[in-house]
Amino acid sequence: MKSLLMAALAVILLISCKPKEPTEERYTQQAPEIETIKAGMSDFEKGDWEAFRKHYADSAKIFHNAEREMNVDAMIAQDQQNTQGYEAYGFKKDDQELERVITDEGEMWVNLWATYQIKPLGMKEKMDIPMSLTFQFVDGKVVKEYGYWDNAPMVAAMMAMQDSTKTVKEPVMEEEKK
């Protein structure tokens, strides 16, 4: 009887030591955090900066193509300045991938791959800029963001546009002055 009782206790102990199943999927493409990013993208496209700000924690750290961090206010100011130079801007709807992952350390991140499309003022064509952004979430808010994209085509187009608007003065020959 004692051995039966010991065997039963051993089975109960083994069952209770079984690791718990995670309460959330470690990888998914459908999650509240993904919907938060989609809402933020919509707010960005509308220029609704107050609504956009609400997706971020006050202490959020943002890194866009740089190792130097900026806060939410600095990011919004930069975005406001940049978008003033565009006739139109937004994300291509048919070219987006979003996923939420939970790391081994329990951190929750949303990764976004998208094409940002702009039409700078005075330019005939739109420009497509592939982007990769990743957002860390805590308590439903973005606390850290990393964004990477290639600014070179945009800068080259802006420089070409500036060059085409400059008027070139040809030197006046001495004989023509008289």
PDB file of C-alpha atoms in Angstrom:
ATOM      1  CA  MET A   1       0.000   0.000   0.000  1.00  0.00           C
ATOM      2  CA  LYS A   2       2.851   2.351   0.823  1.00  0.00           C
ATOM      3  CA  SER A   3       4.487   1.709  -2.546  1.00  0.00           C
ATOM      4  CA  LEU A   4       1.179   2.375  -4.324  1.00  0.00           C
ATOM      5  CA  LEU A   5       0.811   5.653  -2.450  1.00  0.00           C
ATOM      6  CA  MET A   6       4.422   6.606  -3.283  1.00  0.00           C
ATOM      7  CA  ALA A   7       3.873   5.753  -6.951  1.00  0.00           C
ATOM      8  CA  ALA A   8       0.724   7.907  -7.015  1.00  0.00           C
ATOM      9  CA  LEU A   9       2.591  10.819  -5.426  1.00  0.00           C
ATOM     10  CA  ALA A  10       5.410  10.424  -7.941  1.00  0.00           C
ATOM     11  CA  VAL A  11       2.924  10.555 -10.849  1.00  0.00           C
ATOM     12  CA  ILE A  12       1.244  13.640  -9.375  1.00  0.00           C
ATOM     13  CA  LEU A  13       4.637  15.286  -8.918  1.00  0.00           C
ATOM     14  CA  LEU A  14       5.623  14.562 -12.528  1.00  0.00           C
ATOM     15  CA  ILE A  15       2.346  15.898 -13.880  1.00  0.00           C
ATOM     16  CA  SER A  16       2.597  19.066 -11.801  1.00  0.00           C
ATOM     17  CA  CYS A  17       6.166  19.690 -13.019  1.00  0.00           C
ATOM     18  CA  LYS A  18       5.102  19.643 -16.664  1.00  0.00           C
ATOM     19  CA  PRO A  19       5.886  23.036 -18.213  1.00  0.00           C
ATOM     20  CA  LYS A  20       2.834  25.210 -18.686  1.00  0.00           C
ATOM     21  CA  GLU A  21       1.729  25.979 -22.194  1.00  0.00           C
ATOM     22  CA  PRO A  22       2.376  29.606 -23.090  1.00  0.00           C
ATOM     23  CA  THR A  23      -0.742  31.733 -22.711  1.00  0.00           C
ATOM     24  CA  GLU A  24       0.031  33.557 -25.954  1.00  0.00           C
ATOM     25  CA  GLU A  25       1.393  32.294 -29.221  1.00  0.00           C
ATOM     26  CA  ARG A  26       5.071  33.082 -29.685  1.00  0.00           C
ATOM     27  CA  TYR A  27       4.464  33.853 -33.367  1.00  0.00           C
ATOM     28  CA  THR A  28       1.276  35.161 -34.920  1.00  0.00           C
ATOM     29  CA  GLN A  29       0.048  37.457 -37.646  1.00  0.00           C
ATOM     30  CA  GLN A  30      -3.145  38.341 -35.786  1.00  0.00           C
ATOM     31  CA  ALA A  31      -2.797  40.152 -32.487  1.00  0.00           C
ATOM     32  CA  PRO A  32      -3.938  43.361 -30.781  1.00  0.00           C
ATOM     33  CA  GLU A  33      -0.397  44.757 -31.107  1.00  0.00           C
ATOM     34  CA  ILE A  34      -0.522  44.297 -34.886  1.00  0.00           C
ATOM     35  CA  GLU A  35      -3.819  46.189 -34.943  1.00  0.00           C
ATOM     36  CA  THR A  36      -2.133  48.958 -32.914  1.00  0.00           C
ATOM     37  CA  ILE A  37       0.580  49.272 -35.586  1.00  0.00           C
ATOM     38  CA  LYS A  38      -2.031  49.344 -38.365  1.00  0.00           C
ATOM     39  CA  ALA A  39      -3.929  52.075 -36.501  1.00  0.00           C
ATOM     40  CA  GLY A  40      -0.681  54.007 -36.061  1.00  0.00           C
ATOM     41  CA  MET A  41       0.051  53.727 -39.778  1.00  0.00           C
ATOM     42  CA  SER A  42      -3.421  55.077 -40.543  1.00  0.00           C
ATOM     43  CA  ASP A  43      -2.979  57.960 -38.081  1.00  0.00           C
ATOM     44  CA  PHE A  44       0.401  58.739 -39.688  1.00  0.00           C
ATOM     45  CA  GLU A  45      -1.120  58.793 -43.178  1.00  0.00           C
ATOM     46  CA  LYS A  46      -3.921  61.126 -42.035  1.00  0.00           C
ATOM     47  CA  GLY A  47      -1.457  63.384 -40.226  1.00  0.00           C
ATOM     48  CA  ASP A  48      -3.404  62.855 -36.995  1.00  0.00           C
ATOM     49  CA  TRP A  49      -0.371  63.292 -34.780  1.00  0.00           C
ATOM     50  CA  GLU A  50      -2.226  63.268 -31.456  1.00  0.00           C
ATOM     51  CA  ALA A  51      -3.852  59.914 -32.273  1.00  0.00           C
ATOM     52  CA  PHE A  52      -0.484  58.654 -33.546  1.00  0.00           C
ATOM     53  CA  ARG A  53       1.208  59.658 -30.257  1.00  0.00           C
ATOM     54  CA  LYS A  54      -1.260  57.569 -28.202  1.00  0.00           C
ATOM     55  CA  HIS A  55       0.233  54.316 -29.526  1.00  0.00           C
ATOM     56  CA  TYR A  56       3.545  55.071 -27.769  1.00  0.00           C
ATOM     57  CA  ALA A  57       4.601  55.070 -24.132  1.00  0.00           C
ATOM     58  CA  ASP A  58       5.812  58.490 -22.956  1.00  0.00           C
ATOM     59  CA  SER A  59       9.294  57.044 -22.427  1.00  0.00           C
ATOM     60  CA  ALA A  60       9.484  55.277 -25.829  1.00  0.00           C
ATOM     61  CA  LYS A  61      12.894  55.183 -27.495  1.00  0.00           C
ATOM     62  CA  ILE A  62      12.930  55.471 -31.287  1.00  0.00           C
ATOM     63  CA  PHE A  63      15.842  54.692 -33.586  1.00  0.00           C
ATOM     64  CA  HIS A  64      15.338  55.534 -37.272  1.00  0.00           C
ATOM     65  CA  ASN A  65      18.358  54.789 -39.438  1.00  0.00           C
ATOM     66  CA  ALA A  66      20.545  55.824 -36.509  1.00  0.00           C
ATOM     67  CA  GLU A  67      22.103  54.644 -33.281  1.00  0.00           C
ATOM     68  CA  ARG A  68      21.043  57.875 -31.595  1.00  0.00           C
ATOM     69  CA  GLU A  69      17.642  57.596 -29.977  1.00  0.00           C
ATOM     70  CA  MET A  70      14.861  60.118 -30.176  1.00  0.00           C
ATOM     71  CA  ASN A  71      11.657  60.419 -28.207  1.00  0.00           C
ATOM     72  CA  VAL A  72       8.097  60.408 -29.549  1.00  0.00           C
ATOM     73  CA  ASP A  73       7.897  64.211 -29.770  1.00  0.00           C
ATOM     74  CA  ALA A  74      11.108  64.402 -31.810  1.00  0.00           C
ATOM     75  CA  MET A  75       9.890  61.634 -34.148  1.00  0.00           C
ATOM     76  CA  ILE A  76       6.567  63.391 -34.708  1.00  0.00           C
ATOM     77  CA  ALA A  77       8.286  66.743 -35.339  1.00  0.00           C
ATOM     78  CA  GLN A  78      10.586  65.064 -37.871  1.00  0.00           C
ATOM     79  CA  ASP A  79       7.654  63.304 -39.558  1.00  0.00           C
ATOM     80  CA  GLN A  80       5.661  66.547 -39.723  1.00  0.00           C
ATOM     81  CA  GLN A  81       8.589  68.350 -41.334  1.00  0.00           C
ATOM     82  CA  ASN A  82       9.248  65.550 -43.827  1.00  0.00           C
ATOM     83  CA  THR A  83       5.621  65.152 -44.901  1.00  0.00           C
ATOM     84  CA  GLN A  84       5.277  68.878 -45.608  1.00  0.00           C
ATOM     85  CA  GLY A  85       7.539  68.314 -48.608  1.00  0.00           C
ATOM     86  CA  TYR A  86       5.230  65.666 -50.079  1.00  0.00           C
ATOM     87  CA  GLU A  87       2.226  66.106 -52.285  1.00  0.00           C
ATOM     88  CA  ALA A  88       1.137  62.615 -51.197  1.00  0.00           C
ATOM     89  CA  TYR A  89       2.493  59.905 -48.911  1.00  0.00           C
ATOM     90  CA  GLY A  90       1.428  56.604 -47.411  1.00  0.00           C
ATOM     91  CA  PHE A  91       2.021  52.889 -47.211  1.00  0.00           C
ATOM     92  CA  LYS A  92       1.141  50.606 -50.115  1.00  0.00           C
ATOM     93  CA  LYS A  93      -1.714  48.456 -48.827  1.00  0.00           C
ATOM     94  CA  ASP A  94      -0.909  45.372 -50.908  1.00  0.00           C
ATOM     95  CA  ASP A  95       2.728  45.293 -49.873  1.00  0.00           C
ATOM     96  CA  GLN A  96       2.762  44.854 -46.089  1.00  0.00           C
ATOM     97  CA  GLU A  97       3.724  42.015 -43.804  1.00  0.00           C
ATOM     98  CA  LEU A  98       3.232  42.169 -40.060  1.00  0.00           C
ATOM     99  CA  GLU A  99       4.031  39.611 -37.401  1.00  0.00           C
ATOM    100  CA  ARG A 100       4.091  39.552 -33.630  1.00  0.00           C
ATOM    101  CA  VAL A 101       6.739  37.507 -31.883  1.00  0.00           C
ATOM    102  CA  ILE A 102       7.465  36.822 -28.246  1.00  0.00           C
ATOM    103  CA  THR A 103      11.172  36.278 -27.606  1.00  0.00           C
ATOM    104  CA  ASP A 104      12.724  33.664 -25.334  1.00  0.00           C
ATOM    105  CA  GLU A 105      13.102  36.480 -22.780  1.00  0.00           C
ATOM    106  CA  GLY A 106       9.359  37.212 -22.958  1.00  0.00           C
ATOM    107  CA  GLU A 107       9.672  40.481 -24.894  1.00  0.00           C
ATOM    108  CA  MET A 108       6.843  41.201 -27.321  1.00  0.00           C
ATOM    109  CA  TRP A 109       7.763  42.665 -30.713  1.00  0.00           C
ATOM    110  CA  VAL A 110       5.844  43.487 -33.883  1.00  0.00           C
ATOM    111  CA  ASN A 111       7.803  43.419 -37.121  1.00  0.00           C
ATOM    112  CA  LEU A 112       6.629  45.333 -40.172  1.00  0.00           C
ATOM    113  CA  TRP A 113       7.880  45.138 -43.722  1.00  0.00           C
ATOM    114  CA  ALA A 114       6.205  47.637 -46.027  1.00  0.00           C
ATOM    115  CA  THR A 115       6.669  49.956 -48.961  1.00  0.00           C
ATOM    116  CA  TYR A 116       6.342  53.640 -48.154  1.00  0.00           C
ATOM    117  CA  GLN A 117       5.248  55.629 -51.169  1.00  0.00           C
ATOM    118  CA  ILE A 118       5.813  59.362 -51.529  1.00  0.00           C
ATOM    119  CA  LYS A 119       5.263  61.989 -54.187  1.00  0.00           C
ATOM    120  CA  PRO A 120       7.536  64.924 -53.358  1.00  0.00           C
ATOM    121  CA  LEU A 121       6.232  68.386 -54.235  1.00  0.00           C
ATOM    122  CA  GLY A 122       7.160  69.335 -57.782  1.00  0.00           C
ATOM    123  CA  MET A 123       7.983  65.792 -58.880  1.00  0.00           C
ATOM    124  CA  LYS A 124       6.018  63.904 -61.511  1.00  0.00           C
ATOM    125  CA  GLU A 125       6.456  60.381 -60.203  1.00  0.00           C
ATOM    126  CA  LYS A 126       5.887  58.624 -56.924  1.00  0.00           C
ATOM    127  CA  MET A 127       8.803  56.979 -55.171  1.00  0.00           C
ATOM    128  CA  ASP A 128       8.670  53.577 -53.490  1.00  0.00           C
ATOM    129  CA  ILE A 129      10.805  53.138 -50.382  1.00  0.00           C
ATOM    130  CA  PRO A 130      11.009  49.639 -48.853  1.00  0.00           C
ATOM    131  CA  MET A 131      11.025  49.832 -45.059  1.00  0.00           C
ATOM    132  CA  SER A 132      11.596  47.515 -42.146  1.00  0.00           C
ATOM    133  CA  LEU A 133      10.338  48.560 -38.730  1.00  0.00           C
ATOM    134  CA  THR A 134      10.174  46.675 -35.461  1.00  0.00           C
ATOM    135  CA  PHE A 135       8.271  47.753 -32.362  1.00  0.00           C
ATOM    136  CA  GLN A 136       8.627  46.479 -28.799  1.00  0.00           C
ATOM    137  CA  PHE A 137       5.404  46.472 -26.773  1.00  0.00           C
ATOM    138  CA  VAL A 138       4.826  46.651 -23.035  1.00  0.00           C
ATOM    139  CA  ASP A 139       1.284  46.950 -21.670  1.00  0.00           C
ATOM    140  CA  GLY A 140      -0.157  47.637 -25.122  1.00  0.00           C
ATOM    141  CA  LYS A 141       2.159  50.563 -25.952  1.00  0.00           C
ATOM    142  CA  VAL A 142       5.271  50.876 -28.098  1.00  0.00           C
ATOM    143  CA  VAL A 143       8.288  51.326 -25.824  1.00  0.00           C
ATOM    144  CA  LYS A 144      11.018  50.897 -28.421  1.00  0.00           C
ATOM    145  CA  GLU A 145      11.096  51.229 -32.217  1.00  0.00           C
ATOM    146  CA  TYR A 146      13.766  50.553 -34.812  1.00  0.00           C
ATOM    147  CA  GLY A 147      13.250  51.624 -38.423  1.00  0.00           C
ATOM    148  CA  TYR A 148      15.469  51.085 -41.440  1.00  0.00           C
ATOM    149  CA  TRP A 149      15.132  52.248 -45.040  1.00  0.00           C
ATOM    150  CA  ASP A 150      17.319  53.615 -47.823  1.00  0.00           C
ATOM    151  CA  ASN A 151      17.151  57.409 -48.049  1.00  0.00           C
ATOM    152  CA  ALA A 152      19.536  57.626 -51.032  1.00  0.00           C
ATOM    153  CA  PRO A 153      16.901  57.580 -53.846  1.00  0.00           C
ATOM    154  CA  MET A 154      14.846  60.211 -52.033  1.00  0.00           C
ATOM    155  CA  VAL A 155      17.850  62.474 -51.464  1.00  0.00           C
ATOM    156  CA  ALA A 156      18.995  62.067 -55.090  1.00  0.00           C
ATOM    157  CA  ALA A 157      15.535  62.966 -56.386  1.00  0.00           C
ATOM    158  CA  MET A 158      15.349  66.038 -54.148  1.00  0.00           C
ATOM    159  CA  MET A 159      18.809  67.174 -55.265  1.00  0.00           C
ATOM    160  CA  ALA A 160      17.858  66.709 -58.920  1.00  0.00           C
ATOM    161  CA  MET A 161      14.696  68.711 -58.359  1.00  0.00           C
ATOM    162  CA  GLN A 162      16.672  71.537 -56.700  1.00  0.00           C
ATOM    163  CA  ASP A 163      19.195  71.536 -59.546  1.00  0.00           C
ATOM    164  CA  SER A 164      16.441  71.806 -62.155  1.00  0.00           C
ATOM    165  CA  THR A 165      14.901  74.848 -60.444  1.00  0.00           C
ATOM    166  CA  LYS A 166      18.136  76.827 -60.345  1.00  0.00           C
ATOM    167  CA  THR A 167      18.523  79.356 -63.104  1.00  0.00           C
ATOM    168  CA  VAL A 168      21.893  79.302 -64.683  1.00  0.00           C
ATOM    169  CA  LYS A 169      23.343  82.711 -65.503  1.00  0.00           C
ATOM    170  CA  GLU A 170      25.729  82.637 -68.356  1.00  0.00           C
ATOM    171  CA  PRO A 171      28.771  84.864 -68.078  1.00  0.00           C
ATOM    172  CA  VAL A 172      28.555  88.091 -70.042  1.00  0.00           C
ATOM    173  CA  MET A 173      31.386  88.579 -72.471  1.00  0.00           C
ATOM    174  CA  GLU A 174      33.350  91.844 -72.269  1.00  0.00           C
ATOM    175  CA  GLU A 175      32.361  92.717 -75.845  1.00  0.00           C
ATOM    176  CA  GLU A 176      28.655  92.358 -75.022  1.00  0.00           C
ATOM    177  CA  LYS A 177      28.901  94.855 -72.151  1.00  0.00           C
ATOM    178  CA  LYS A 178      29.777  97.754 -74.453  1.00  0.00           C
TER     179      LYS A 178
END
